[in-house]
Amino acid sequence: MYALVDCNNFYASCETVFNPGLRGQAVVVLSHNDGCVIARSAQAKAIGITMGMPGFQLSDQFPAIKIHQFSSNFTLYGSMSNRIHNILTAAVPAVENYSIDEAFLDLTGMKPADIKDRMLAIQSQIKEQVGIDVSIGVAPTKTLAKMANKEAKVRPGHMALVLDEGSILDLLKTTPITAVWGIGEQQARLCRAAGLHLAFDLRQAPTAWIRKNLSVLGARLQQELKGIACLAWHETPAPKKAIAIGRSFGSPQTDPIVLAEAAAAYADACARKLREQSAKAGSMQVSIQTNVHQHQAKQTQRSLLLQFATPQQDSLAIAAAARSAIARLYQPGFAYKKASIVLLDLVDAQTTQTDLFSPTPTVKRDQLMHAMDAINRLWGRQKIRPAAAGTGKAWQMRQQKMSPRYTTRIDEILVVNAKD
DNA sequence: TCTGGGGTCCTAGGACCC
DNA sequence: TCTGGGGTCCTAGGACCC
């Protein structure tokens, strides 16, 4: 059996933990740049705020209701996620962190009769020690556990156990095809056109049809719905195959120097992530684009793929390459809204080949990066960074509603005033 | 005025090899 | 009428997930 543990309204709940006055209120968390809604409290959902709704529309659409808005505070959410993960790893033998707010538990060896109590214990321990409500779905495969979890969210105790064939069929017959994990909008449309409307229909569909129309992924999914586990267990996360940073600017930019600085800053941040997982990148893709929502304005989207002579992890070299790419991509006459950097062809830093013809010894550079990372770890990100990233703020994100990093910065810790 | 970001996997088609 | 078989690697594009 597998359990899927999922935090309810995770980002909104994290904000509420440190601000109990928000309980029962409409709370939303906005995307980077305070753009659109990416998390909602139960009350926010109830009044009709949808995922992806632009933040600036909230006050127009709900004039009568106080909506508490927060910029996304990933430092806080990541730290809360770690706390929950620690509780889970202590509670069961095997945990797979699926996302920041979800984890699979492998319940192999646990007696079916014990499952309910063990899951209840996990729920209450997380509530007590971290302050977050979680929903738990248990079933014989990951896909079914995921669907059971969805069911759990709408039940009073936030728990759904789907342990035998009868309850599997009940679940499948009440789950619409769109709610099946792995079936997105496109494939749901295909399925409906073929007369498949429920998860149950997908389970019963001819395998040849599935294989032809939904590829091997669909075939695997069908097995999972039959209770035959075929998804791999990923206890330790696989090393990343790509590292990307793409951000919208706080305001549109026309100056190539500003674009180059943004690209250099993103490149530096990507390189930092690269060194964290001790990898090097063989190539880099740089792209810039205008605002896709401005239909009247002139649009452009261009990108460039650069191959490094040898795999790189050096912030300065990668930032310099990003700048040169911008110089080639930039066209005057456009208002640019976004730049992205993607590092590709990642290899392990220990085993990379050095370039026989490269005149530059890299040892000093490695030491420099090491020192830079150490200083930034101690004194906060961005304390030392490539000058190529500039000092201007023109392109930086709007994040005007950020809560404190309560759990990771001692100077931002929650202050409680007690009266007797 | 203001509309997110970061990933993975699969397929089809072309080029190439023996 | 008939025109081999088996494979790898790369790229672009699509679909999906959170």
Tab-separated table of N, CA and C (backbone and C1' of nucleotides) in Angstrom, chain A residues 31-32 56 241 243-248 293 337, chain B residues 1-12:
chain	number	residue	atom	x	y	z
A	31	SER	N	1.860	34.668	-7.213
A	31	SER	CA	3.052	34.167	-7.889
A	31	SER	C	4.163	35.207	-7.804
A	32	HIS	N	5.324	34.852	-8.305
A	32	HIS	CA	6.412	35.804	-8.454
A	32	HIS	C	5.866	37.055	-9.118
A	56	PHE	N	-4.385	41.684	-9.564
A	56	PHE	CA	-4.951	43.034	-9.613
A	56	PHE	C	-6.458	43.043	-9.812
A	241	LYS	N	18.248	17.242	-14.677
A	241	LYS	CA	18.772	17.198	-16.037
A	241	LYS	C	18.828	18.586	-16.654
A	243	ILE	N	18.466	22.974	-15.357
A	243	ILE	CA	18.235	23.958	-14.305
A	243	ILE	C	17.842	25.254	-15.004
A	244	ALA	N	16.719	25.796	-14.609
A	244	ALA	CA	16.206	26.945	-15.348
A	244	ALA	C	15.777	28.064	-14.412
A	245	ILE	N	15.965	29.289	-14.858
A	245	ILE	CA	15.361	30.434	-14.183
A	245	ILE	C	14.809	31.358	-15.262
A	246	GLY	N	13.540	31.644	-15.186
A	246	GLY	CA	12.920	32.556	-16.134
A	246	GLY	C	11.981	33.449	-15.366
A	247	ARG	N	12.169	34.737	-15.448
A	247	ARG	CA	11.366	35.645	-14.627
A	247	ARG	C	10.808	36.776	-15.471
A	248	SER	N	9.606	37.171	-15.114
A	248	SER	CA	9.061	38.401	-15.679
A	248	SER	C	9.674	39.569	-14.925
A	293	HIS	N	0.553	39.203	-23.001
A	293	HIS	CA	-0.806	39.678	-22.728
A	293	HIS	C	-1.126	40.992	-23.431
A	337	LYS	N	9.562	41.748	-21.551
A	337	LYS	CA	8.916	41.498	-20.265
A	337	LYS	C	9.585	40.375	-19.486
B	1	DT	P	-4.218	51.872	-17.379
B	1	DT	O5'	-2.770	51.527	-16.826
B	1	DT	C5'	-1.599	51.578	-17.526
B	1	DT	C4'	-0.573	50.805	-16.736
B	1	DT	C3'	-0.720	49.292	-16.868
B	1	DT	O3'	0.518	48.743	-17.190
B	1	DT	C1'	-0.686	49.876	-14.581
B	2	DC	P	0.587	47.202	-17.696
B	2	DC	O5'	0.478	46.335	-16.364
B	2	DC	C5'	1.568	46.273	-15.452
B	2	DC	C4'	1.197	45.386	-14.287
B	2	DC	C3'	0.581	44.055	-14.714
B	2	DC	O3'	1.573	43.047	-14.606
B	2	DC	C1'	-0.776	45.124	-13.044
B	3	DT	P	1.679	41.967	-15.822
B	3	DT	O5'	0.545	40.920	-15.428
B	3	DT	C5'	0.559	40.270	-14.169
B	3	DT	C4'	-0.026	38.888	-14.359
B	3	DT	C3'	0.696	38.054	-15.423
B	3	DT	O3'	0.795	36.714	-14.966
B	3	DT	C1'	-1.564	38.240	-16.008
B	4	DG	P	1.888	35.781	-15.569
B	4	DG	O5'	2.513	35.113	-14.277
B	4	DG	C5'	3.045	35.897	-13.214
B	4	DG	C4'	4.116	35.053	-12.599
B	4	DG	C3'	5.191	34.638	-13.616
B	4	DG	O3'	6.438	34.821	-13.013
B	4	DG	C1'	4.190	32.707	-12.661
B	5	DG	P	7.770	34.514	-13.851
B	5	DG	O5'	8.102	33.048	-13.363
B	5	DG	C5'	8.266	32.854	-11.966
B	5	DG	C4'	8.681	31.446	-11.736
B	5	DG	C3'	9.736	30.949	-12.720
B	5	DG	O3'	10.753	30.366	-11.951
B	5	DG	C1'	7.942	29.433	-12.612
B	6	DG	P	12.082	29.814	-12.610
B	6	DG	O5'	11.897	28.250	-12.502
B	6	DG	C5'	11.802	27.680	-11.201
B	6	DG	C4'	11.656	26.200	-11.375
B	6	DG	C3'	12.635	25.601	-12.395
B	6	DG	O3'	13.206	24.446	-11.826
B	6	DG	C1'	10.443	24.950	-12.906
B	7	DG	P	14.592	23.895	-12.282
B	7	DG	O5'	14.283	22.366	-12.462
B	7	DG	C5'	13.921	21.887	-13.731
B	7	DG	C4'	12.812	20.909	-13.530
B	7	DG	C3'	12.857	19.770	-14.519
B	7	DG	O3'	13.676	18.752	-13.967
B	7	DG	C1'	10.637	20.615	-14.224
B	8	DT	P	14.302	17.633	-14.912
B	8	DT	O5'	13.049	16.699	-15.246
B	8	DT	C5'	12.385	16.016	-14.186
B	8	DT	C4'	11.323	15.157	-14.822
B	8	DT	C3'	11.908	14.271	-15.921
B	8	DT	O3'	11.670	12.921	-15.625
B	8	DT	C1'	10.012	15.516	-16.736
B	9	DC	P	12.404	11.801	-16.515
B	9	DC	O5'	11.274	11.428	-17.568
B	9	DC	C5'	9.984	11.072	-17.129
B	9	DC	C4'	9.092	11.020	-18.341
B	9	DC	C3'	9.684	10.190	-19.469
B	9	DC	O3'	8.772	9.157	-19.773
B	9	DC	C1'	8.912	12.296	-20.278
B	10	DC	P	9.124	8.007	-20.823
B	10	DC	O5'	8.361	8.480	-22.132
B	10	DC	C5'	6.959	8.647	-22.074
B	10	DC	C4'	6.492	9.169	-23.406
B	10	DC	C3'	7.037	8.375	-24.584
B	10	DC	O3'	5.945	7.883	-25.339
B	10	DC	C1'	7.404	10.719	-24.896
B	11	DT	P	6.178	6.956	-26.614
B	11	DT	O5'	6.080	8.004	-27.798
B	11	DT	C5'	4.981	8.903	-27.824
B	11	DT	C4'	5.076	9.730	-29.081
B	11	DT	C3'	5.540	8.928	-30.299
B	11	DT	O3'	4.649	9.199	-31.372
B	11	DT	C1'	6.935	10.828	-29.980
B	12	DA	P	4.755	8.320	-32.710
B	12	DA	O5'	5.237	9.415	-33.769
B	12	DA	C5'	4.816	10.767	-33.640
B	12	DA	C4'	5.620	11.604	-34.613
B	12	DA	C3'	6.048	10.849	-35.871
B	12	DA	O3'	5.930	11.729	-36.977
B	12	DA	C1'	7.974	11.613	-34.712
